[in-house]
Amino acid sequence: MSPYLTSLIAILKREALRFVRQRERFLAALVRPLVWLIVFAAGFRAALGLSIIPPYQTYITYETYIVPGLCGMVLLFNGMQSSFSLVYDREMGSMKLLLTSPLPRWWLLFCKLLGASAISILQVYTFLLVAYLYGIQAPPFGYIAALPALLVAGLMLGALGLLLSSFVKQLENFAGVMNFVIFPMFFLSSALYPLWKMAESSRLLHDICALNPFTHAVELIRFALYAEANFAALGWTLLATAVFLGLALWGYDPVRSGKRHTG
Amino acid sequence: MSLQVQNISYAYGQKTALDDVSFTIKRGAFCALLGPNGAGKSTLYALLTRLQLPASGQIEIAGYDLAAKPRLALARLGVVFQQSTLDLDLTVRQNMRYFAALHGLSGRLAETKIDAALDRLEMKDRAQEKARALNGGHRRRTEIARALIHTPDILLLDEATVGLDSATRHAITGYVHQLAQDGTTVLWATHLTDEVWPEDRLILLHKARILHDGQANDLGLDLKSAFLERTGAQE
């Protein structure tokens, strides 16, 4: 077997084992979007009127609107969580095993990213299943079409986590960074309210939301869930993935790490 | 020649960690790198494993320039870090398999190599135990066995006996000396003089520079006194 494939399987297996061990984390990751869906959305439904916007062809309930955004939320929290565990790994030393392997560093980090994304996607599908049972149902084919969208979005948010972990040196600094990343990214996006609604209150906020890569990830998932392709969202999400991943690999480069120590 | 370090320097900001350090270790030699805490040992290991890059100088591992051919050089290197890098929730064998895979080894070949490495450190009976269930000495032996899976030419150990009792330290030091006698080049960093045997090659590192490079017994019969006298350190 190729050394590349061997290492990929080993890293995926390890991520899966870690996932199985941390059932509480899985539960927490599931409860969070469900609270939003069942509690938050119930309160908001009355306050927020939604017009018919693509990909929806009829009036929809607010719960239906926020499901893709909550899928994005699962991916976002998981991306940050895996980044947190990378910083932990580095502090505890186990990251050194990965970094001193003779296989290319970019490949090993990519394997880690893929492993973390796979776990995230599993959690999204569990959430979608609960949402389905709750009555928020997308067309059957949408659940299949959503898979590549979730993968791209998961990779993008995982790459952002990887990028943060390459720059944040200590665990104690991490909570702050997470708050500065997760909350603005989530609230300044189309996850909870459509962008036109945002434009009604502030043009500037609308523009920030439109630039936020998380908005595009959510829109990509939203369209895919209704078996439609949103190429603009796909393009922006892929571009953000490439930029985040490129910067993360640059951050993990020993040349840069060395310079950082001398700085 | 197995490990060659030429004119290596490294600084953390204004603080010099290594200043023009050079040495060569021949194939199959046991070389102790002795120095008090803060002497620059861990920095040297970070440079030898390419976790950091030197500001100047050259490192050659088993004939490969670490800067020019990092992957070939790293493939010839086995490392035991000061901090444990075992996944405590995995069994000994699962830990070994994960490491083997990071070196591109899988299937029957990996299992054979894992068995051989565990056998060498007398850890085969514990292969199915979780790392968490092992005592400190056995965890260290697992890490040494793991570093040997890919049959490296050079084994680097950075204060591998830290936190262990004296009998376990003695046993582990013995295991590693045996590895050198079997042909693996060993660089053993420590701040404890009783881990250095009289016939060992000894590099004494202090305040970023090499104070002594020769055989341990060149410094006299009482290595501990010589070490304390030269470095002003307290063991």
mmCIF file of N, CA and C in Angstrom, chain B residues 49-162:
data_model
loop_
_atom_site.group_PDB
_atom_site.id
_atom_site.type_symbol
_atom_site.label_atom_id
_atom_site.label_comp_id
_atom_site.label_asym_id
_atom_site.label_seq_id
_atom_site.Cartn_x
_atom_site.Cartn_y
_atom_site.Cartn_z
ATOM 1 N N THR B 49 15.529 17.156 14.682
ATOM 2 C CA THR B 49 14.290 16.533 14.197
ATOM 3 C C THR B 49 13.510 17.454 13.258
ATOM 4 N N ARG B 50 14.105 18.581 12.937
ATOM 5 C CA ARG B 50 13.535 19.560 12.007
ATOM 6 C C ARG B 50 12.231 20.189 12.512
ATOM 7 N N LEU B 51 12.039 20.178 13.814
ATOM 8 C CA LEU B 51 10.898 20.923 14.356
ATOM 9 C C LEU B 51 11.218 22.406 14.266
ATOM 10 N N GLN B 52 12.488 22.722 14.326
ATOM 11 C CA GLN B 52 12.962 24.092 14.098
ATOM 12 C C GLN B 52 14.146 24.028 13.142
ATOM 13 N N LEU B 53 14.417 25.138 12.502
ATOM 14 C CA LEU B 53 15.541 25.169 11.575
ATOM 15 C C LEU B 53 16.654 26.034 12.152
ATOM 16 N N PRO B 54 17.900 25.598 12.014
ATOM 17 C CA PRO B 54 19.003 26.390 12.566
ATOM 18 C C PRO B 54 19.211 27.696 11.806
ATOM 19 N N ALA B 55 19.684 28.707 12.522
ATOM 20 C CA ALA B 55 19.984 29.990 11.873
ATOM 21 C C ALA B 55 21.177 29.819 10.948
ATOM 22 N N SER B 56 22.128 28.980 11.364
ATOM 23 C CA SER B 56 23.271 28.693 10.498
ATOM 24 C C SER B 56 23.784 27.297 10.816
ATOM 25 N N GLY B 57 24.593 26.759 9.913
ATOM 26 C CA GLY B 57 25.163 25.437 10.127
ATOM 27 C C GLY B 57 24.446 24.350 9.348
ATOM 28 N N GLN B 58 24.969 23.119 9.494
ATOM 29 C CA GLN B 58 24.461 22.011 8.692
ATOM 30 C C GLN B 58 24.322 20.749 9.546
ATOM 31 N N ILE B 59 23.279 19.989 9.259
ATOM 32 C CA ILE B 59 23.074 18.716 9.964
ATOM 33 C C ILE B 59 22.978 17.608 8.919
ATOM 34 N N GLU B 60 23.738 16.548 9.140
ATOM 35 C CA GLU B 60 23.680 15.421 8.214
ATOM 36 C C GLU B 60 23.307 14.167 8.983
ATOM 37 N N ILE B 61 22.267 13.492 8.525
ATOM 38 C CA ILE B 61 21.790 12.280 9.189
ATOM 39 C C ILE B 61 21.963 11.104 8.239
ATOM 40 N N ALA B 62 22.771 10.147 8.654
ATOM 41 C CA ALA B 62 23.045 8.948 7.835
ATOM 42 C C ALA B 62 23.391 9.329 6.392
ATOM 43 N N GLY B 63 24.141 10.390 6.244
ATOM 44 C CA GLY B 63 24.602 10.795 4.918
ATOM 45 C C GLY B 63 23.665 11.759 4.198
ATOM 46 N N TYR B 64 22.492 12.040 4.778
ATOM 47 C CA TYR B 64 21.552 12.954 4.122
ATOM 48 C C TYR B 64 21.550 14.314 4.808
ATOM 49 N N ASP B 65 21.687 15.340 4.010
ATOM 50 C CA ASP B 65 21.615 16.706 4.533
ATOM 51 C C ASP B 65 20.167 16.993 4.945
ATOM 52 N N LEU B 66 19.983 17.347 6.217
ATOM 53 C CA LEU B 66 18.614 17.535 6.733
ATOM 54 C C LEU B 66 17.887 18.695 6.047
ATOM 55 N N ALA B 67 18.638 19.709 5.643
ATOM 56 C CA ALA B 67 17.996 20.861 5.000
ATOM 57 C C ALA B 67 17.629 20.534 3.551
ATOM 58 N N ALA B 68 18.511 19.788 2.867
ATOM 59 C CA ALA B 68 18.285 19.532 1.442
ATOM 60 C C ALA B 68 17.366 18.329 1.222
ATOM 61 N N LYS B 69 17.515 17.295 2.045
ATOM 62 C CA LYS B 69 16.706 16.066 1.870
ATOM 63 C C LYS B 69 16.048 15.699 3.195
ATOM 64 N N PRO B 70 15.130 16.558 3.667
ATOM 65 C CA PRO B 70 14.574 16.327 5.003
ATOM 66 C C PRO B 70 13.862 14.987 5.160
ATOM 67 N N ARG B 71 13.145 14.573 4.124
ATOM 68 C CA ARG B 71 12.355 13.353 4.285
ATOM 69 C C ARG B 71 13.237 12.112 4.353
ATOM 70 N N LEU B 72 14.280 12.074 3.535
ATOM 71 C CA LEU B 72 15.196 10.920 3.578
ATOM 72 C C LEU B 72 15.923 10.886 4.914
ATOM 73 N N ALA B 73 16.301 12.096 5.388
ATOM 74 C CA ALA B 73 17.021 12.175 6.654
ATOM 75 C C ALA B 73 16.116 11.740 7.812
ATOM 76 N N LEU B 74 14.882 12.260 7.843
ATOM 77 C CA LEU B 74 13.963 11.927 8.941
ATOM 78 C C LEU B 74 13.602 10.437 8.950
ATOM 79 N N ALA B 75 13.595 9.822 7.762
ATOM 80 C CA ALA B 75 13.258 8.399 7.683
ATOM 81 C C ALA B 75 14.318 7.539 8.374
ATOM 82 N N ARG B 76 15.526 8.076 8.531
ATOM 83 C CA ARG B 76 16.617 7.315 9.150
ATOM 84 C C ARG B 76 16.735 7.590 10.639
ATOM 85 N N LEU B 77 15.792 8.387 11.150
ATOM 86 C CA LEU B 77 15.882 8.875 12.525
ATOM 87 C C LEU B 77 14.776 8.271 13.398
ATOM 88 N N GLY B 78 15.151 7.828 14.597
ATOM 89 C CA GLY B 78 14.153 7.421 15.594
ATOM 90 C C GLY B 78 14.254 8.408 16.748
ATOM 91 N N VAL B 79 13.109 8.831 17.262
ATOM 92 C CA VAL B 79 13.142 9.870 18.293
ATOM 93 C C VAL B 79 12.290 9.494 19.501
ATOM 94 N N VAL B 80 12.848 9.702 20.682
ATOM 95 C CA VAL B 80 12.048 9.605 21.909
ATOM 96 C C VAL B 80 12.105 10.988 22.553
ATOM 97 N N PHE B 81 10.959 11.632 22.601
ATOM 98 C CA PHE B 81 10.927 13.008 23.120
ATOM 99 C C PHE B 81 10.858 13.005 24.643
ATOM 100 N N GLN B 82 11.216 14.140 25.192
ATOM 101 C CA GLN B 82 11.194 14.278 26.652
ATOM 102 C C GLN B 82 9.774 14.074 27.183
ATOM 103 N N GLN B 83 8.834 14.732 26.517
ATOM 104 C CA GLN B 83 7.418 14.581 26.884
ATOM 105 C C GLN B 83 6.902 13.293 26.262
ATOM 106 N N SER B 84 6.049 12.573 26.987
ATOM 107 C CA SER B 84 5.511 11.347 26.403
ATOM 108 C C SER B 84 4.597 11.692 25.223
ATOM 109 N N THR B 85 4.686 10.910 24.177
ATOM 110 C CA THR B 85 3.823 11.158 23.011
ATOM 111 C C THR B 85 2.924 9.954 22.741
ATOM 112 N N LEU B 86 2.720 9.139 23.789
ATOM 113 C CA LEU B 86 1.811 7.997 23.612
ATOM 114 C C LEU B 86 0.369 8.473 23.722
ATOM 115 N N ASP B 87 -0.519 7.838 22.961
ATOM 116 C CA ASP B 87 -1.947 8.081 23.159
ATOM 117 C C ASP B 87 -2.376 7.107 24.248
ATOM 118 N N LEU B 88 -2.686 7.635 25.419
ATOM 119 C CA LEU B 88 -2.919 6.777 26.581
ATOM 120 C C LEU B 88 -4.165 5.914 26.449
ATOM 121 N N ASP B 89 -5.091 6.306 25.594
ATOM 122 C CA ASP B 89 -6.318 5.528 25.430
ATOM 123 C C ASP B 89 -6.180 4.401 24.408
ATOM 124 N N LEU B 90 -5.043 4.378 23.734
ATOM 125 C CA LEU B 90 -4.821 3.294 22.771
ATOM 126 C C LEU B 90 -3.951 2.223 23.426
ATOM 127 N N THR B 91 -4.031 1.002 22.897
ATOM 128 C CA THR B 91 -3.156 -0.048 23.421
ATOM 129 C C THR B 91 -1.741 0.195 22.908
ATOM 130 N N VAL B 92 -0.802 -0.555 23.494
ATOM 131 C CA VAL B 92 0.594 -0.444 23.055
ATOM 132 C C VAL B 92 0.678 -0.712 21.551
ATOM 133 N N ARG B 93 0.020 -1.791 21.117
ATOM 134 C CA ARG B 93 0.115 -2.151 19.692
ATOM 135 C C ARG B 93 -0.540 -1.090 18.798
ATOM 136 N N GLN B 94 -1.668 -0.535 19.242
ATOM 137 C CA GLN B 94 -2.324 0.518 18.433
ATOM 138 C C GLN B 94 -1.422 1.743 18.308
ATOM 139 N N ASN B 95 -0.753 2.090 19.401
ATOM 140 C CA ASN B 95 0.200 3.198 19.345
ATOM 141 C C ASN B 95 1.310 2.908 18.344
ATOM 142 N N MET B 96 1.778 1.667 18.372
ATOM 143 C CA MET B 96 2.874 1.267 17.477
ATOM 144 C C MET B 96 2.407 1.310 16.020
ATOM 145 N N ARG B 97 1.183 0.830 15.786
ATOM 146 C CA ARG B 97 0.657 0.803 14.409
ATOM 147 C C ARG B 97 0.510 2.213 13.850
ATOM 148 N N TYR B 98 0.038 3.107 14.704
ATOM 149 C CA TYR B 98 -0.150 4.495 14.253
ATOM 150 C C TYR B 98 1.189 5.079 13.817
ATOM 151 N N PHE B 99 2.202 4.866 14.637
ATOM 152 C CA PHE B 99 3.526 5.389 14.302
ATOM 153 C C PHE B 99 4.057 4.737 13.021
ATOM 154 N N ALA B 100 3.881 3.393 12.926
ATOM 155 C CA ALA B 100 4.353 2.683 11.727
ATOM 156 C C ALA B 100 3.723 3.302 10.478
ATOM 157 N N ALA B 101 2.422 3.604 10.571
ATOM 158 C CA ALA B 101 1.715 4.172 9.417
ATOM 159 C C ALA B 101 2.265 5.544 9.064
ATOM 160 N N LEU B 102 2.669 6.324 10.077
ATOM 161 C CA LEU B 102 3.238 7.645 9.794
ATOM 162 C C LEU B 102 4.588 7.508 9.074
ATOM 163 N N HIS B 103 5.150 6.312 9.131
ATOM 164 C CA HIS B 103 6.369 6.046 8.373
ATOM 165 C C HIS B 103 6.058 5.225 7.126
ATOM 166 N N GLY B 104 4.771 5.131 6.806
ATOM 167 C CA GLY B 104 4.376 4.458 5.563
ATOM 168 C C GLY B 104 4.368 2.944 5.661
ATOM 169 N N LEU B 105 4.443 2.384 6.890
ATOM 170 C CA LEU B 105 4.469 0.926 7.029
ATOM 171 C C LEU B 105 3.079 0.412 7.397
ATOM 172 N N SER B 106 2.657 -0.644 6.729
ATOM 173 C CA SER B 106 1.344 -1.217 7.053
ATOM 174 C C SER B 106 1.378 -2.724 6.850
ATOM 175 N N GLY B 107 0.270 -3.368 7.200
ATOM 176 C CA GLY B 107 0.100 -4.798 6.936
ATOM 177 C C GLY B 107 1.088 -5.679 7.665
ATOM 178 N N ARG B 108 1.422 -6.788 7.003
ATOM 179 C CA ARG B 108 2.265 -7.796 7.646
ATOM 180 C C ARG B 108 3.656 -7.251 7.968
ATOM 181 N N LEU B 109 4.183 -6.429 7.060
ATOM 182 C CA LEU B 109 5.528 -5.876 7.290
ATOM 183 C C LEU B 109 5.545 -5.050 8.579
ATOM 184 N N ALA B 110 4.510 -4.229 8.752
ATOM 185 C CA ALA B 110 4.435 -3.393 9.957
ATOM 186 C C ALA B 110 4.339 -4.279 11.194
ATOM 187 N N GLU B 111 3.480 -5.315 11.127
ATOM 188 C CA GLU B 111 3.305 -6.186 12.302
ATOM 189 C C GLU B 111 4.622 -6.879 12.667
ATOM 190 N N THR B 112 5.345 -7.357 11.658
ATOM 191 C CA THR B 112 6.623 -8.030 11.922
ATOM 192 C C THR B 112 7.593 -7.068 12.592
ATOM 193 N N LYS B 113 7.651 -5.850 12.066
ATOM 194 C CA LYS B 113 8.585 -4.869 12.622
ATOM 195 C C LYS B 113 8.175 -4.460 14.035
ATOM 196 N N ILE B 114 6.851 -4.349 14.258
ATOM 197 C CA ILE B 114 6.362 -3.994 15.595
ATOM 198 C C ILE B 114 6.725 -5.100 16.590
ATOM 199 N N ASP B 115 6.500 -6.359 16.177
ATOM 200 C CA ASP B 115 6.839 -7.482 17.064
ATOM 201 C C ASP B 115 8.321 -7.469 17.408
ATOM 202 N N ALA B 116 9.158 -7.232 16.392
ATOM 203 C CA ALA B 116 10.608 -7.246 16.618
ATOM 204 C C ALA B 116 11.001 -6.139 17.592
ATOM 205 N N ALA B 117 10.409 -4.946 17.404
ATOM 206 C CA ALA B 117 10.764 -3.809 18.271
ATOM 207 C C ALA B 117 10.297 -4.058 19.704
ATOM 208 N N LEU B 118 9.080 -4.603 19.857
ATOM 209 C CA LEU B 118 8.559 -4.881 21.208
ATOM 210 C C LEU B 118 9.397 -5.957 21.885
ATOM 211 N N ASP B 119 9.788 -6.949 21.107
ATOM 212 C CA ASP B 119 10.627 -8.033 21.617
ATOM 213 C C ASP B 119 11.951 -7.496 22.156
ATOM 214 N N ARG B 120 12.506 -6.562 21.413
ATOM 215 C CA ARG B 120 13.803 -6.009 21.769
ATOM 216 C C ARG B 120 13.766 -5.305 23.122
ATOM 217 N N LEU B 121 12.623 -4.689 23.415
ATOM 218 C CA LEU B 121 12.492 -3.958 24.677
ATOM 219 C C LEU B 121 11.718 -4.783 25.712
ATOM 220 N N GLU B 122 11.527 -6.079 25.399
ATOM 221 C CA GLU B 122 10.802 -6.995 26.293
ATOM 222 C C GLU B 122 9.418 -6.458 26.656
ATOM 223 N N MET B 123 8.701 -6.001 25.659
ATOM 224 C CA MET B 123 7.373 -5.425 25.891
ATOM 225 C C MET B 123 6.269 -6.187 25.149
ATOM 226 N N LYS B 124 6.638 -7.309 24.534
ATOM 227 C CA LYS B 124 5.667 -8.009 23.677
ATOM 228 C C LYS B 124 4.460 -8.499 24.480
ATOM 229 N N ASP B 125 4.694 -8.900 25.714
ATOM 230 C CA ASP B 125 3.588 -9.417 26.539
ATOM 231 C C ASP B 125 2.553 -8.340 26.844
ATOM 232 N N ARG B 126 2.962 -7.103 26.727
ATOM 233 C CA ARG B 126 2.055 -6.019 27.106
ATOM 234 C C ARG B 126 1.423 -5.333 25.907
ATOM 235 N N ALA B 127 1.602 -5.932 24.749
ATOM 236 C CA ALA B 127 1.151 -5.290 23.506
ATOM 237 C C ALA B 127 -0.334 -4.933 23.510
ATOM 238 N N GLN B 128 -1.152 -5.724 24.204
ATOM 239 C CA GLN B 128 -2.597 -5.478 24.163
ATOM 240 C C GLN B 128 -3.075 -4.569 25.295
ATOM 241 N N GLU B 129 -2.151 -4.177 26.161
ATOM 242 C CA GLU B 129 -2.557 -3.315 27.286
ATOM 243 C C GLU B 129 -2.683 -1.871 26.829
ATOM 244 N N LYS B 130 -3.588 -1.149 27.454
ATOM 245 C CA LYS B 130 -3.692 0.283 27.142
ATOM 246 C C LYS B 130 -2.488 1.004 27.730
ATOM 247 N N ALA B 131 -2.003 2.013 27.015
ATOM 248 C CA ALA B 131 -0.823 2.740 27.481
ATOM 249 C C ALA B 131 -1.067 3.330 28.872
ATOM 250 N N ARG B 132 -2.322 3.697 29.135
ATOM 251 C CA ARG B 132 -2.653 4.306 30.438
ATOM 252 C C ARG B 132 -2.379 3.346 31.595
ATOM 253 N N ALA B 133 -2.510 2.030 31.316
ATOM 254 C CA ALA B 133 -2.344 1.033 32.380
ATOM 255 C C ALA B 133 -0.864 0.753 32.671
ATOM 256 N N LEU B 134 0.040 1.248 31.849
ATOM 257 C CA LEU B 134 1.465 0.953 32.035
ATOM 258 C C LEU B 134 2.083 1.899 33.059
ATOM 259 N N ASN B 135 3.118 1.396 33.769
ATOM 260 C CA ASN B 135 3.847 2.304 34.650
ATOM 261 C C ASN B 135 4.824 3.149 33.820
ATOM 262 N N GLY B 136 5.447 4.132 34.474
ATOM 263 C CA GLY B 136 6.312 5.068 33.762
ATOM 264 C C GLY B 136 7.425 4.388 32.969
ATOM 265 N N GLY B 137 8.044 3.377 33.597
ATOM 266 C CA GLY B 137 9.147 2.681 32.934
ATOM 267 C C GLY B 137 8.693 1.953 31.681
ATOM 268 N N HIS B 138 7.541 1.288 31.788
ATOM 269 C CA HIS B 138 7.035 0.546 30.624
ATOM 270 C C HIS B 138 6.572 1.488 29.514
ATOM 271 N N ARG B 139 6.046 2.634 29.906
ATOM 272 C CA ARG B 139 5.654 3.622 28.875
ATOM 273 C C ARG B 139 6.880 4.068 28.099
ATOM 274 N N ARG B 140 7.968 4.311 28.826
ATOM 275 C CA ARG B 140 9.196 4.733 28.168
ATOM 276 C C ARG B 140 9.724 3.645 27.247
ATOM 277 N N ARG B 141 9.669 2.401 27.751
ATOM 278 C CA ARG B 141 10.151 1.298 26.918
ATOM 279 C C ARG B 141 9.295 1.183 25.658
ATOM 280 N N THR B 142 7.993 1.419 25.809
ATOM 281 C CA THR B 142 7.112 1.387 24.627
ATOM 282 C C THR B 142 7.542 2.464 23.634
ATOM 283 N N GLU B 143 7.866 3.639 24.176
ATOM 284 C CA GLU B 143 8.249 4.737 23.268
ATOM 285 C C GLU B 143 9.579 4.434 22.566
ATOM 286 N N ILE B 144 10.482 3.796 23.296
ATOM 287 C CA ILE B 144 11.763 3.444 22.660
ATOM 288 C C ILE B 144 11.516 2.380 21.583
ATOM 289 N N ALA B 145 10.683 1.391 21.938
ATOM 290 C CA ALA B 145 10.361 0.344 20.944
ATOM 291 C C ALA B 145 9.718 0.970 19.706
ATOM 292 N N ARG B 146 8.825 1.926 19.956
ATOM 293 C CA ARG B 146 8.135 2.580 18.840
ATOM 294 C C ARG B 146 9.125 3.315 17.939
ATOM 295 N N ALA B 147 10.115 3.936 18.560
ATOM 296 C CA ALA B 147 11.103 4.684 17.769
ATOM 297 C C ALA B 147 11.990 3.761 16.947
ATOM 298 N N LEU B 148 11.923 2.435 17.252
ATOM 299 C CA LEU B 148 12.793 1.495 16.539
ATOM 300 C C LEU B 148 12.075 0.754 15.417
ATOM 301 N N ILE B 149 10.756 0.932 15.303
ATOM 302 C CA ILE B 149 9.964 0.143 14.343
ATOM 303 C C ILE B 149 10.549 0.203 12.931
ATOM 304 N N HIS B 150 10.893 1.410 12.508
ATOM 305 C CA HIS B 150 11.359 1.571 11.122
ATOM 306 C C HIS B 150 12.869 1.353 10.995
ATOM 307 N N THR B 151 13.441 0.652 11.996
ATOM 308 C CA THR B 151 14.880 0.362 12.053
ATOM 309 C C THR B 151 15.743 1.573 11.654
ATOM 310 N N PRO B 152 15.693 2.612 12.488
ATOM 311 C CA PRO B 152 16.471 3.814 12.163
ATOM 312 C C PRO B 152 17.976 3.587 12.355
ATOM 313 N N ASP B 153 18.774 4.386 11.671
ATOM 314 C CA ASP B 153 20.230 4.322 11.876
ATOM 315 C C ASP B 153 20.597 5.039 13.169
ATOM 316 N N ILE B 154 19.842 6.082 13.460
ATOM 317 C CA ILE B 154 20.176 6.918 14.610
ATOM 318 C C ILE B 154 18.969 7.036 15.532
ATOM 319 N N LEU B 155 19.218 6.867 16.817
ATOM 320 C CA LEU B 155 18.151 7.008 17.806
ATOM 321 C C LEU B 155 18.469 8.210 18.690
ATOM 322 N N LEU B 156 17.543 9.164 18.721
ATOM 323 C CA LEU B 156 17.722 10.340 19.574
ATOM 324 C C LEU B 156 16.814 10.206 20.781
ATOM 325 N N LEU B 157 17.354 10.360 21.967
ATOM 326 C CA LEU B 157 16.511 10.309 23.176
ATOM 327 C C LEU B 157 16.770 11.570 23.989
ATOM 328 N N ASP B 158 15.688 12.304 24.233
ATOM 329 C CA ASP B 158 15.825 13.571 24.954
ATOM 330 C C ASP B 158 15.351 13.378 26.395
ATOM 331 N N GLU B 159 16.265 13.257 27.309
ATOM 332 C CA GLU B 159 15.952 13.059 28.733
ATOM 333 C C GLU B 159 14.857 12.001 28.887
ATOM 334 N N ALA B 160 15.134 10.832 28.336
ATOM 335 C CA ALA B 160 14.104 9.788 28.260
ATOM 336 C C ALA B 160 13.762 9.189 29.612
ATOM 337 N N THR B 161 14.562 9.454 30.632
ATOM 338 C CA THR B 161 14.285 8.826 31.930
ATOM 339 C C THR B 161 13.682 9.817 32.915
ATOM 340 N N VAL B 162 13.279 10.967 32.416
ATOM 341 C CA VAL B 162 12.766 12.000 33.319
ATOM 342 C C VAL B 162 11.544 11.490 34.091
#
